Amino acid sequence: MSNASGKAVSKENHEKFIRRAIELSGKAALEYSTGGVFGAVVVKDGKIVSEGMNRVVASHDPTWHAEMEAIRLACITLQSFKLNGCTLYTAGEPCPMCLATSYWAGIGSIYYAATVADALKYGNFDDSFIYKELALPVEKRSIKMTEMLREEAVEVWKKYQQKPDKVPY
């Protein structure tokens, strides 16, 4: 097996990293009661760069998922908004938000333990409505979305497009 940077990683190392994510999930849900059964680690070159656990309940923040925390901390640690060459290990299959964030961050591969079906069966975590909503055209989604002042916004985009020192991402 190999990691996101193409280097061979032993099965034992993959298991070590996923076990750490599972351990963090237990801390979040059972020990600290900060949120659901979710923990995650970001690994680069065979070393853990960052760790995260679910803190949705403790922080009153629906975005404070384990993967989000691990990705944010990895970006800070590596001083980059791109995590090329990094692998995400997570106790549960990522939700739509965490999966999208993994793509935006440039995570090369993801290893997960429990599935979306497990999260639904044992924790009543159901993201199926989000997957369905995202597949709908904007006008058919349950959250009403209204476009306003597009021309004004596009003027800023046009200036950004011409900005010579913009950082591409």
Coordinates of C-alpha atoms in Angstrom, one line a residue, residues 35-150:
G35 CA -19.7 15.5 20.0
G36 CA -20.3 12.4 18.0
V37 CA -18.1 9.3 17.5
F38 CA -15.6 11.0 15.1
G39 CA -11.8 11.3 15.2
A40 CA -9.3 12.0 12.5
V41 CA -5.6 12.4 11.9
V42 CA -3.7 13.9 9.0
V43 CA -0.4 12.1 8.1
K44 CA 2.5 13.2 5.9
D45 CA 5.6 11.2 5.2
G46 CA 4.6 8.6 7.8
K47 CA 4.1 11.1 10.6
I48 CA 1.0 12.5 12.2
V49 CA 0.8 16.2 11.4
S50 CA -2.4 16.9 13.2
E51 CA -5.3 15.3 15.0
G52 CA -9.0 16.2 15.4
M53 CA -12.1 15.1 17.2
N54 CA -15.7 16.0 16.9
R55 CA -16.5 19.1 19.0
V56 CA -19.9 20.0 17.6
V57 CA -21.8 19.8 20.9
A58 CA -19.1 21.4 23.1
S59 CA -18.5 24.3 20.7
H60 CA -22.1 24.8 19.4
D61 CA -20.6 24.7 15.9
P62 CA -22.1 22.3 13.3
T63 CA -18.8 22.5 11.3
W64 CA -16.5 21.4 14.1
H65 CA -16.1 17.8 12.7
A66 CA -13.0 15.8 13.5
E67 CA -11.8 15.9 9.9
M68 CA -12.3 19.7 9.7
E69 CA -10.2 20.2 12.9
A70 CA -7.5 17.9 11.7
I71 CA -7.3 19.6 8.2
R72 CA -7.3 23.1 9.8
L73 CA -4.5 22.2 12.2
A74 CA -2.5 20.4 9.4
C75 CA -2.7 23.6 7.3
I76 CA -1.5 25.7 10.2
T77 CA 1.3 23.2 11.0
L78 CA 2.5 22.9 7.4
Q79 CA 1.8 26.6 6.7
S80 CA -0.1 25.8 3.5
F81 CA -3.8 25.7 2.5
K82 CA -2.9 22.7 0.3
L83 CA -2.1 19.4 1.9
N84 CA -0.5 17.7 -1.1
G85 CA 1.1 14.5 -0.1
C86 CA -1.1 14.1 3.0
T87 CA -3.4 11.3 3.9
L88 CA -6.5 11.6 6.1
Y89 CA -7.4 8.8 8.5
T90 CA -10.8 9.0 10.0
A91 CA -12.9 6.9 12.4
G92 CA -15.9 7.4 10.1
E93 CA -16.5 7.8 6.4
P94 CA -16.4 11.6 5.8
C95 CA -19.7 13.5 5.5
P96 CA -20.3 15.7 2.4
M97 CA -18.7 18.8 4.1
C98 CA -15.5 16.9 5.2
L99 CA -15.2 15.2 1.9
A100 CA -15.5 18.5 0.0
T101 CA -12.9 20.0 2.4
S102 CA -10.6 17.1 1.7
Y103 CA -10.8 17.8 -2.0
W104 CA -10.2 21.5 -1.5
A105 CA -7.2 20.9 0.7
G106 CA -5.7 18.5 -1.8
I107 CA -5.7 15.4 0.4
G108 CA -4.3 12.6 -1.6
S109 CA -6.1 9.6 0.0
I110 CA -8.6 8.9 2.8
Y111 CA -8.7 5.8 5.0
Y112 CA -11.9 5.4 7.1
A113 CA -13.2 2.8 9.6
A114 CA -16.9 3.0 10.2
T115 CA -19.2 3.6 7.2
V116 CA -22.0 6.1 6.6
A117 CA -24.4 3.2 7.2
D118 CA -22.8 2.4 10.6
A119 CA -23.1 6.1 11.7
L120 CA -26.8 5.9 10.8
K121 CA -27.4 2.5 12.4
Y122 CA -25.6 3.2 15.7
G123 CA -25.7 6.9 16.1
N124 CA -28.7 8.1 14.0
F125 CA -26.3 10.3 11.9
D126 CA -28.1 10.7 8.6
D127 CA -26.5 12.8 5.9
S128 CA -28.6 11.2 3.1
F129 CA -30.8 14.3 2.7
I130 CA -27.7 16.4 2.0
Y131 CA -26.5 14.1 -0.8
K132 CA -30.1 14.3 -2.2
E133 CA -30.2 18.1 -1.9
L134 CA -26.8 18.6 -3.6
A135 CA -28.0 16.6 -6.6
L136 CA -31.0 18.9 -7.1
P137 CA -31.0 22.1 -9.2
V138 CA -30.6 25.2 -7.0
E139 CA -34.3 26.2 -7.4
K140 CA -35.5 22.8 -6.2
R141 CA -33.5 22.6 -2.9
S142 CA -35.3 22.9 0.4
I143 CA -33.2 25.9 1.5
K144 CA -34.5 28.8 -0.7
M145 CA -31.6 30.4 -2.5
T146 CA -32.1 33.8 -4.2
E147 CA -29.5 35.5 -6.5
M148 CA -29.1 39.2 -5.9
L149 CA -26.8 42.0 -7.1
R150 CA -24.9 39.6 -9.4

